[in-house]
mmCIF file of C-alpha atoms in Angstrom:
data_model
loop_
_atom_site.group_PDB
_atom_site.id
_atom_site.type_symbol
_atom_site.label_atom_id
_atom_site.label_comp_id
_atom_site.label_asym_id
_atom_site.label_seq_id
_atom_site.Cartn_x
_atom_site.Cartn_y
_atom_site.Cartn_z
ATOM 1 C CA UNK W 1 22.999 12.740 2.621
ATOM 2 C CA UNK W 2 23.279 8.965 2.457
ATOM 3 C CA UNK W 3 20.371 7.502 0.517
ATOM 4 C CA UNK W 4 17.657 6.422 2.990
ATOM 5 C CA UNK W 5 16.075 3.033 2.605
ATOM 6 C CA UNK W 6 12.685 3.027 0.912
ATOM 7 C CA UNK W 7 9.461 1.280 1.885
ATOM 8 C CA UNK W 8 6.764 1.235 -0.807
ATOM 9 C CA UNK W 9 3.297 0.528 0.567
ATOM 10 C CA UNK W 10 1.712 -0.783 -2.627
ATOM 11 C CA UNK W 11 2.438 -2.261 -6.035
ATOM 12 C CA UNK W 12 0.420 -4.583 -8.266
ATOM 13 C CA UNK W 13 3.280 -6.324 -10.083
ATOM 14 C CA UNK W 14 2.265 -9.757 -8.824
ATOM 15 C CA UNK W 15 -0.478 -10.111 -11.442
ATOM 16 C CA UNK W 16 1.989 -9.956 -14.332
ATOM 17 C CA UNK W 17 4.117 -12.650 -12.661
ATOM 18 C CA UNK W 18 1.178 -14.988 -12.062
ATOM 19 C CA UNK W 19 -0.056 -14.420 -15.618
ATOM 20 C CA UNK W 20 3.428 -15.420 -16.888
ATOM 21 C CA UNK W 21 3.961 -12.025 -18.494
ATOM 22 C CA UNK W 22 7.123 -11.125 -16.537
ATOM 23 C CA UNK W 23 9.655 -12.667 -14.144
ATOM 24 C CA UNK W 24 9.851 -9.395 -12.139
ATOM 25 C CA UNK W 25 13.647 -9.650 -12.173
ATOM 26 C CA UNK W 26 14.545 -8.230 -15.561
ATOM 27 C CA UNK W 27 14.110 -4.533 -16.439
ATOM 28 C CA UNK W 28 14.175 -5.445 -20.127
ATOM 29 C CA UNK W 29 10.763 -7.089 -19.705
ATOM 30 C CA UNK W 30 9.225 -3.656 -19.176
ATOM 31 C CA UNK W 31 6.735 -2.767 -16.503
ATOM 32 C CA UNK W 32 7.126 -0.266 -13.704
ATOM 33 C CA UNK W 33 8.607 -2.492 -10.963
ATOM 34 C CA UNK W 34 11.119 -5.334 -10.693
ATOM 35 C CA UNK W 35 13.619 -6.594 -8.114
ATOM 36 C CA UNK W 36 16.660 -5.274 -9.958
ATOM 37 C CA UNK W 37 15.531 -1.663 -10.252
ATOM 38 C CA UNK W 38 13.942 -1.679 -6.789
ATOM 39 C CA UNK W 39 17.126 -2.802 -5.065
ATOM 40 C CA UNK W 40 19.271 -0.502 -7.185
ATOM 41 C CA UNK W 41 17.299 2.568 -6.113
ATOM 42 C CA UNK W 42 17.223 1.618 -2.421
ATOM 43 C CA UNK W 43 13.872 -0.102 -1.858
ATOM 44 C CA UNK W 44 14.292 -2.211 1.283
ATOM 45 C CA UNK W 45 10.685 -3.363 1.730
ATOM 46 C CA UNK W 46 7.904 -3.689 -0.826
ATOM 47 C CA UNK W 47 4.236 -4.302 -0.046
ATOM 48 C CA UNK W 48 3.292 -6.745 -2.822
ATOM 49 C CA UNK W 49 -0.454 -6.763 -3.408
ATOM 50 C CA UNK W 50 -2.670 -9.615 -4.508
ATOM 51 C CA UNK W 51 -5.244 -7.530 -6.379
ATOM 52 C CA UNK W 52 -8.362 -9.505 -7.218
ATOM 53 C CA UNK W 53 -9.571 -8.206 -10.564
ATOM 54 C CA UNK W 54 -13.244 -7.408 -11.113
ATOM 55 C CA UNK W 55 -13.759 -10.271 -13.581
ATOM 56 C CA UNK W 56 -13.164 -12.770 -10.752
ATOM 57 C CA UNK W 57 -15.746 -11.232 -8.419
ATOM 58 C CA UNK W 58 -17.748 -12.448 -6.646
ATOM 59 C CA UNK W 59 -17.733 -16.155 -7.432
ATOM 60 C CA UNK W 60 -13.999 -16.722 -7.969
ATOM 61 C CA UNK W 61 -12.490 -14.165 -5.593
ATOM 62 C CA UNK W 62 -11.074 -16.743 -3.209
ATOM 63 C CA UNK W 63 -9.602 -18.893 -5.968
ATOM 64 C CA UNK W 64 -7.938 -15.921 -7.660
ATOM 65 C CA UNK W 65 -6.680 -14.561 -4.355
ATOM 66 C CA UNK W 66 -5.103 -17.894 -3.443
ATOM 67 C CA UNK W 67 -3.593 -18.169 -6.916
ATOM 68 C CA UNK W 68 -1.916 -14.783 -6.440
ATOM 69 C CA UNK W 69 -0.702 -15.632 -2.934
ATOM 70 C CA UNK W 70 0.760 -18.906 -4.229
ATOM 71 C CA UNK W 71 2.405 -16.931 -7.004
ATOM 72 C CA UNK W 72 3.998 -14.603 -4.476
ATOM 73 C CA UNK W 73 5.504 -17.554 -2.619
ATOM 74 C CA UNK W 74 6.764 -18.996 -5.900
ATOM 75 C CA UNK W 75 8.289 -15.641 -6.816
ATOM 76 C CA UNK W 76 10.091 -15.471 -3.467
ATOM 77 C CA UNK W 77 11.255 -19.097 -3.775
ATOM 78 C CA UNK W 78 12.641 -18.348 -7.242
ATOM 79 C CA UNK W 79 14.879 -15.603 -5.842
ATOM 80 C CA UNK W 80 15.996 -16.653 -2.331
ATOM 81 C CA UNK W 81 19.200 -14.620 -2.543
ATOM 82 C CA UNK W 82 17.352 -11.456 -3.552
ATOM 83 C CA UNK W 83 14.050 -11.341 -1.638
ATOM 84 C CA UNK W 84 12.627 -12.561 1.666
ATOM 85 C CA UNK W 85 9.148 -12.616 3.198
ATOM 86 C CA UNK W 86 8.324 -10.341 6.135
ATOM 87 C CA UNK W 87 5.793 -11.985 8.459
ATOM 88 C CA UNK W 88 6.577 -10.931 12.027
ATOM 89 C CA UNK W 89 8.009 -8.034 13.971
ATOM 90 C CA UNK W 90 11.397 -9.744 14.323
ATOM 91 C CA UNK W 91 11.693 -9.831 10.520
ATOM 92 C CA UNK W 92 11.792 -6.033 10.532
ATOM 93 C CA UNK W 93 15.198 -6.218 12.209
ATOM 94 C CA UNK W 94 16.591 -7.523 8.900
ATOM 95 C CA UNK W 95 15.631 -4.293 7.118
ATOM 96 C CA UNK W 96 17.521 -2.891 5.365
ATOM 97 C CA UNK W 97 19.198 -6.123 4.310
ATOM 98 C CA UNK W 98 22.401 -5.449 2.334
ATOM 99 C CA UNK W 99 21.583 -7.984 -0.370
ATOM 100 C CA UNK W 100 17.880 -8.823 -0.224
ATOM 101 C CA UNK W 101 14.585 -6.991 -0.631
ATOM 102 C CA UNK W 102 11.865 -7.580 1.956
ATOM 103 C CA UNK W 103 8.399 -8.495 0.674
ATOM 104 C CA UNK W 104 5.213 -7.928 2.688
ATOM 105 C CA UNK W 105 2.177 -9.672 1.224
ATOM 106 C CA UNK W 106 -1.104 -7.793 1.075
ATOM 107 C CA UNK W 107 -4.505 -8.540 -0.408
ATOM 108 C CA UNK W 108 -6.424 -5.760 -2.143
ATOM 109 C CA UNK W 109 -10.097 -6.477 -1.579
ATOM 110 C CA UNK W 110 -11.950 -8.231 1.223
ATOM 111 C CA UNK W 111 -13.859 -10.249 -1.386
ATOM 112 C CA UNK W 112 -11.294 -12.987 -0.821
ATOM 113 C CA UNK W 113 -12.986 -13.693 2.520
ATOM 114 C CA UNK W 114 -16.498 -14.078 1.155
ATOM 115 C CA UNK W 115 -18.447 -14.052 4.408
ATOM 116 C CA UNK W 116 -16.163 -16.439 6.304
ATOM 117 C CA UNK W 117 -13.872 -15.128 9.034
ATOM 118 C CA UNK W 118 -11.810 -18.327 9.053
ATOM 119 C CA UNK W 119 -10.487 -17.440 5.589
ATOM 120 C CA UNK W 120 -8.719 -14.479 7.211
ATOM 121 C CA UNK W 121 -6.846 -16.881 9.478
ATOM 122 C CA UNK W 122 -5.938 -19.032 6.495
ATOM 123 C CA UNK W 123 -4.448 -16.184 4.463
ATOM 124 C CA UNK W 124 -2.634 -14.988 7.582
ATOM 125 C CA UNK W 125 -1.037 -18.441 7.866
ATOM 126 C CA UNK W 126 -0.112 -18.094 4.188
ATOM 127 C CA UNK W 127 1.868 -14.963 5.016
ATOM 128 C CA UNK W 128 -0.560 -12.122 4.257
ATOM 129 C CA UNK W 129 0.018 -9.201 6.624
ATOM 130 C CA UNK W 130 -2.158 -6.427 5.147
ATOM 131 C CA UNK W 131 -5.706 -6.392 3.804
ATOM 132 C CA UNK W 132 -7.542 -3.680 1.922
ATOM 133 C CA UNK W 133 -11.108 -4.026 3.155
ATOM 134 C CA UNK W 134 -12.608 -3.095 -0.200
ATOM 135 C CA UNK W 135 -11.743 -2.127 -3.706
ATOM 136 C CA UNK W 136 -14.120 0.412 -5.252
ATOM 137 C CA UNK W 137 -17.248 -1.720 -4.957
ATOM 138 C CA UNK W 138 -19.306 -2.918 -2.029
ATOM 139 C CA UNK W 139 -18.587 -6.312 -0.493
ATOM 140 C CA UNK W 140 -19.576 -8.237 2.639
ATOM 141 C CA UNK W 141 -17.249 -6.115 4.801
ATOM 142 C CA UNK W 142 -17.937 -2.548 3.704
ATOM 143 C CA UNK W 143 -18.489 -0.203 0.767
ATOM 144 C CA UNK W 144 -15.870 1.181 -1.570
ATOM 145 C CA UNK W 145 -15.694 4.714 -2.920
ATOM 146 C CA UNK W 146 -17.675 3.659 -6.004
ATOM 147 C CA UNK W 147 -20.742 2.612 -3.985
ATOM 148 C CA UNK W 148 -23.589 5.116 -4.563
ATOM 149 C CA UNK W 149 -24.903 4.844 -0.983
ATOM 150 C CA UNK W 150 -22.311 6.880 0.905
ATOM 151 C CA UNK W 151 -23.962 6.226 4.297
ATOM 152 C CA UNK W 152 -22.817 2.618 4.513
ATOM 153 C CA UNK W 153 -20.577 1.755 7.462
ATOM 154 C CA UNK W 154 -18.750 -1.484 8.160
ATOM 155 C CA UNK W 155 -21.037 -4.476 8.308
ATOM 156 C CA UNK W 156 -21.039 -6.622 11.435
ATOM 157 C CA UNK W 157 -18.775 -8.990 9.518
ATOM 158 C CA UNK W 158 -16.494 -6.101 8.557
ATOM 159 C CA UNK W 159 -16.162 -5.125 12.202
ATOM 160 C CA UNK W 160 -15.295 -8.714 13.096
ATOM 161 C CA UNK W 161 -12.639 -8.736 10.373
ATOM 162 C CA UNK W 162 -11.001 -5.554 11.684
ATOM 163 C CA UNK W 163 -11.019 -6.885 15.239
ATOM 164 C CA UNK W 164 -9.533 -10.199 14.126
ATOM 165 C CA UNK W 165 -6.858 -8.387 12.104
ATOM 166 C CA UNK W 166 -5.906 -6.458 15.235
ATOM 167 C CA UNK W 167 -5.559 -9.702 17.151
ATOM 168 C CA UNK W 168 -3.506 -11.416 14.437
ATOM 169 C CA UNK W 169 -1.269 -8.431 13.755
ATOM 170 C CA UNK W 170 -2.351 -7.339 10.268
ATOM 171 C CA UNK W 171 -2.401 -3.885 8.692
ATOM 172 C CA UNK W 172 -5.939 -2.616 8.050
ATOM 173 C CA UNK W 173 -5.768 -0.767 4.717
ATOM 174 C CA UNK W 174 -8.528 1.802 4.100
ATOM 175 C CA UNK W 175 -7.518 2.762 0.559
ATOM 176 C CA UNK W 176 -10.623 2.480 -1.680
ATOM 177 C CA UNK W 177 -12.937 2.464 1.374
ATOM 178 C CA UNK W 178 -15.776 5.010 1.449
ATOM 179 C CA UNK W 179 -15.508 7.880 3.928
ATOM 180 C CA UNK W 180 -18.246 6.611 6.244
ATOM 181 C CA UNK W 181 -16.459 3.279 6.450
ATOM 182 C CA UNK W 182 -13.156 5.047 7.097
ATOM 183 C CA UNK W 183 -14.531 6.737 10.207
ATOM 184 C CA UNK W 184 -16.077 3.481 11.374
ATOM 185 C CA UNK W 185 -12.728 1.668 11.041
ATOM 186 C CA UNK W 186 -11.116 4.266 13.296
ATOM 187 C CA UNK W 187 -13.793 3.542 15.907
ATOM 188 C CA UNK W 188 -13.330 -0.222 15.698
ATOM 189 C CA UNK W 189 -9.582 -0.664 15.252
ATOM 190 C CA UNK W 190 -7.358 -0.633 18.315
ATOM 191 C CA UNK W 191 -4.247 -0.560 16.121
ATOM 192 C CA UNK W 192 -3.116 2.255 13.824
ATOM 193 C CA UNK W 193 -4.277 1.825 10.236
ATOM 194 C CA UNK W 194 -2.967 2.734 6.794
ATOM 195 C CA UNK W 195 -4.174 4.173 3.537
ATOM 196 C CA UNK W 196 -1.344 2.514 1.657
ATOM 197 C CA UNK W 197 -1.936 4.158 -1.733
ATOM 198 C CA UNK W 198 -3.995 7.350 -1.506
ATOM 199 C CA UNK W 199 -3.596 11.105 -1.983
ATOM 200 C CA UNK W 200 -4.949 14.421 -0.672
ATOM 201 C CA UNK W 201 -8.416 15.516 -1.803
ATOM 202 C CA UNK W 202 -7.609 19.169 -1.061
ATOM 203 C CA UNK W 203 -5.150 19.073 -3.980
ATOM 204 C CA UNK W 204 -7.133 16.820 -6.317
ATOM 205 C CA UNK W 205 -10.885 16.315 -6.002
ATOM 206 C CA UNK W 206 -11.138 12.581 -6.611
ATOM 207 C CA UNK W 207 -13.285 10.073 -4.673
ATOM 208 C CA UNK W 208 -10.205 7.968 -3.956
ATOM 209 C CA UNK W 209 -8.418 10.792 -2.176
ATOM 210 C CA UNK W 210 -8.629 11.669 1.519
ATOM 211 C CA UNK W 211 -10.015 14.870 3.012
ATOM 212 C CA UNK W 212 -7.928 16.949 5.385
ATOM 213 C CA UNK W 213 -10.171 15.743 8.212
ATOM 214 C CA UNK W 214 -9.338 12.141 7.332
ATOM 215 C CA UNK W 215 -5.637 12.946 7.099
ATOM 216 C CA UNK W 216 -5.646 14.606 10.518
ATOM 217 C CA UNK W 217 -7.483 11.640 12.008
ATOM 218 C CA UNK W 218 -4.907 9.244 10.594
ATOM 219 C CA UNK W 219 -2.206 11.380 12.152
ATOM 220 C CA UNK W 220 -3.912 11.369 15.547
ATOM 221 C CA UNK W 221 -4.207 7.580 15.410
ATOM 222 C CA UNK W 222 -0.557 7.119 14.360
ATOM 223 C CA UNK W 223 -1.568 5.871 10.922
ATOM 224 C CA UNK W 224 0.245 6.375 7.622
ATOM 225 C CA UNK W 225 -0.793 7.514 4.136
ATOM 226 C CA UNK W 226 1.246 6.128 1.245
ATOM 227 C CA UNK W 227 1.125 8.734 -1.526
ATOM 228 C CA UNK W 228 -0.133 7.180 -4.772
ATOM 229 C CA UNK W 229 1.584 8.041 -8.079
ATOM 230 C CA UNK W 230 -1.506 7.719 -10.290
ATOM 231 C CA UNK W 231 -1.824 10.996 -12.252
ATOM 232 C CA UNK W 232 -5.623 11.132 -11.879
ATOM 233 C CA UNK W 233 -5.178 11.198 -8.084
ATOM 234 C CA UNK W 234 -2.416 13.809 -8.250
ATOM 235 C CA UNK W 235 -3.826 16.501 -10.526
ATOM 236 C CA UNK W 236 -7.249 17.305 -11.960
ATOM 237 C CA UNK W 237 -6.050 18.772 -15.268
ATOM 238 C CA UNK W 238 -2.824 18.823 -17.232
ATOM 239 C CA UNK W 239 0.168 16.522 -17.131
ATOM 240 C CA UNK W 240 1.144 15.202 -13.700
ATOM 241 C CA UNK W 241 4.833 15.235 -12.820
ATOM 242 C CA UNK W 242 7.053 14.252 -9.926
ATOM 243 C CA UNK W 243 6.452 17.753 -8.563
ATOM 244 C CA UNK W 244 2.812 16.799 -7.993
ATOM 245 C CA UNK W 245 3.860 13.807 -5.899
ATOM 246 C CA UNK W 246 5.979 16.215 -3.854
ATOM 247 C CA UNK W 247 2.980 18.562 -3.484
ATOM 248 C CA UNK W 248 0.860 15.797 -1.989
ATOM 249 C CA UNK W 249 3.673 14.735 0.335
ATOM 250 C CA UNK W 250 4.062 18.329 1.524
ATOM 251 C CA UNK W 251 0.327 18.780 2.039
ATOM 252 C CA UNK W 252 -0.104 15.597 4.058
ATOM 253 C CA UNK W 253 2.960 16.441 6.145
ATOM 254 C CA UNK W 254 1.590 19.924 6.834
ATOM 255 C CA UNK W 255 -1.943 18.777 7.661
ATOM 256 C CA UNK W 256 -1.285 15.515 9.514
ATOM 257 C CA UNK W 257 2.395 15.666 10.441
ATOM 258 C CA UNK W 258 5.473 14.423 8.626
ATOM 259 C CA UNK W 259 5.238 11.193 10.621
ATOM 260 C CA UNK W 260 1.973 10.387 8.783
ATOM 261 C CA UNK W 261 3.202 10.420 5.182
ATOM 262 C CA UNK W 262 4.847 7.594 3.260
ATOM 263 C CA UNK W 263 4.938 6.171 -0.245
ATOM 264 C CA UNK W 264 2.487 3.862 -2.015
ATOM 265 C CA UNK W 265 3.384 4.029 -5.688
ATOM 266 C CA UNK W 266 0.751 1.629 -7.084
ATOM 267 C CA UNK W 267 3.349 0.687 -9.709
ATOM 268 C CA UNK W 268 2.071 -1.826 -12.263
ATOM 269 C CA UNK W 269 -1.457 -1.088 -11.095
ATOM 270 C CA UNK W 270 -1.607 2.255 -12.891
ATOM 271 C CA UNK W 271 -1.644 2.669 -16.652
ATOM 272 C CA UNK W 272 -0.110 6.143 -16.431
ATOM 273 C CA UNK W 273 2.672 7.561 -14.279
ATOM 274 C CA UNK W 274 3.815 11.090 -13.433
ATOM 275 C CA UNK W 275 6.580 12.488 -15.619
ATOM 276 C CA UNK W 276 9.900 11.980 -13.870
ATOM 277 C CA UNK W 277 8.665 9.118 -11.700
ATOM 278 C CA UNK W 278 7.718 6.509 -14.237
ATOM 279 C CA UNK W 279 9.267 3.401 -12.690
ATOM 280 C CA UNK W 280 10.761 2.259 -9.404
ATOM 281 C CA UNK W 281 14.337 3.032 -10.452
ATOM 282 C CA UNK W 282 13.607 6.772 -10.286
ATOM 283 C CA UNK W 283 12.845 6.929 -6.558
ATOM 284 C CA UNK W 284 16.155 8.657 -5.800
ATOM 285 C CA UNK W 285 14.997 11.728 -7.723
ATOM 286 C CA UNK W 286 12.078 12.066 -5.322
ATOM 287 C CA UNK W 287 14.447 11.982 -2.372
ATOM 288 C CA UNK W 288 16.539 14.746 -3.955
ATOM 289 C CA UNK W 289 13.416 16.861 -4.512
ATOM 290 C CA UNK W 290 12.397 16.580 -0.853
ATOM 291 C CA UNK W 291 15.828 17.714 0.311
ATOM 292 C CA UNK W 292 15.820 20.646 -2.118
ATOM 293 C CA UNK W 293 12.512 22.024 -0.839
ATOM 294 C CA UNK W 294 13.635 21.996 2.775
ATOM 295 C CA UNK W 295 12.818 18.686 4.420
ATOM 296 C CA UNK W 296 15.526 17.650 6.872
ATOM 297 C CA UNK W 297 17.486 14.442 6.396
ATOM 298 C CA UNK W 298 15.506 12.862 9.225
ATOM 299 C CA UNK W 299 12.179 13.895 7.690
ATOM 300 C CA UNK W 300 13.185 12.494 4.303
ATOM 301 C CA UNK W 301 14.081 9.198 5.968
ATOM 302 C CA UNK W 302 10.656 9.158 7.620
ATOM 303 C CA UNK W 303 8.804 9.840 4.376
ATOM 304 C CA UNK W 304 10.815 7.414 2.267
ATOM 305 C CA UNK W 305 10.408 4.496 4.631
ATOM 306 C CA UNK W 306 10.645 4.902 8.380
ATOM 307 C CA UNK W 307 7.016 5.920 8.884
ATOM 308 C CA UNK W 308 5.704 2.714 7.326
ATOM 309 C CA UNK W 309 8.326 0.755 9.265
ATOM 310 C CA UNK W 310 7.073 2.342 12.480
ATOM 311 C CA UNK W 311 3.510 1.344 11.594
ATOM 312 C CA UNK W 312 4.616 -2.231 10.983
ATOM 313 C CA UNK W 313 6.455 -2.255 14.298
ATOM 314 C CA UNK W 314 3.249 -1.115 16.004
ATOM 315 C CA UNK W 315 1.043 -3.731 14.332
ATOM 316 C CA UNK W 316 2.987 -6.904 13.540
ATOM 317 C CA UNK W 317 3.316 -9.510 16.283
#
């Protein structure tokens, strides 16, 4: 089959650019993701996350978040012939672009908002189109999977944020959110949501992974799960390989429907990778694996990118 275009729902490469460690356009610099390898392997759209590290929380979350967002714009401006920013539904018509890679800006962690809803409007105007409500800790919006009190739902402010995101046309990302908060988001959000970089708890018992009940609910609400490549989310013991990524894809497709599963590598946000899928240039091997085990060409296209594109079409204005 002709190689399908790829949409990756999450990578953390932006930090290394802002910290002046890498240009993100030269494979020789190392790292797990760069423009050259991404385009070479068929990535058409990359969710580029502004991950606010723990050392900046809570007092400098906004400053660090804005620094990362500014860095993303500088990165795009440095490579106008190779990347472009996706901000509205009409921009999706450019994908796949024959020469340029689409970038969708996301923020990982609602700490950037503090307790001020107007900050959401500001980062939207700066091009952010997806927001992870929490990282692992609790914030003013909700509780992450690392919060000991598992009963916590969205705060009133968190509900207001979700509702405002619906109105603006932003992806609500529930990766890292606790399970109680997950169910609350489904009650509040009128739009389909995403877990952009998560895996299946039935295959690997980790707090960051989603139960089959959560997966089915995402499917019913036309959401998407981007399978994460972090070995600790893929396999409880032993060495994780590309086969384990395939296992999670198969499980989510079986439980929630093939239209619910996508990719969310978490490249450059994970210190370890599965054998055989260690950097973005190896995505084509994953496609070959899916064909070999019996997915149709259409299903492979859905998994590799069309499901996340459909979600964006449903949500972006």
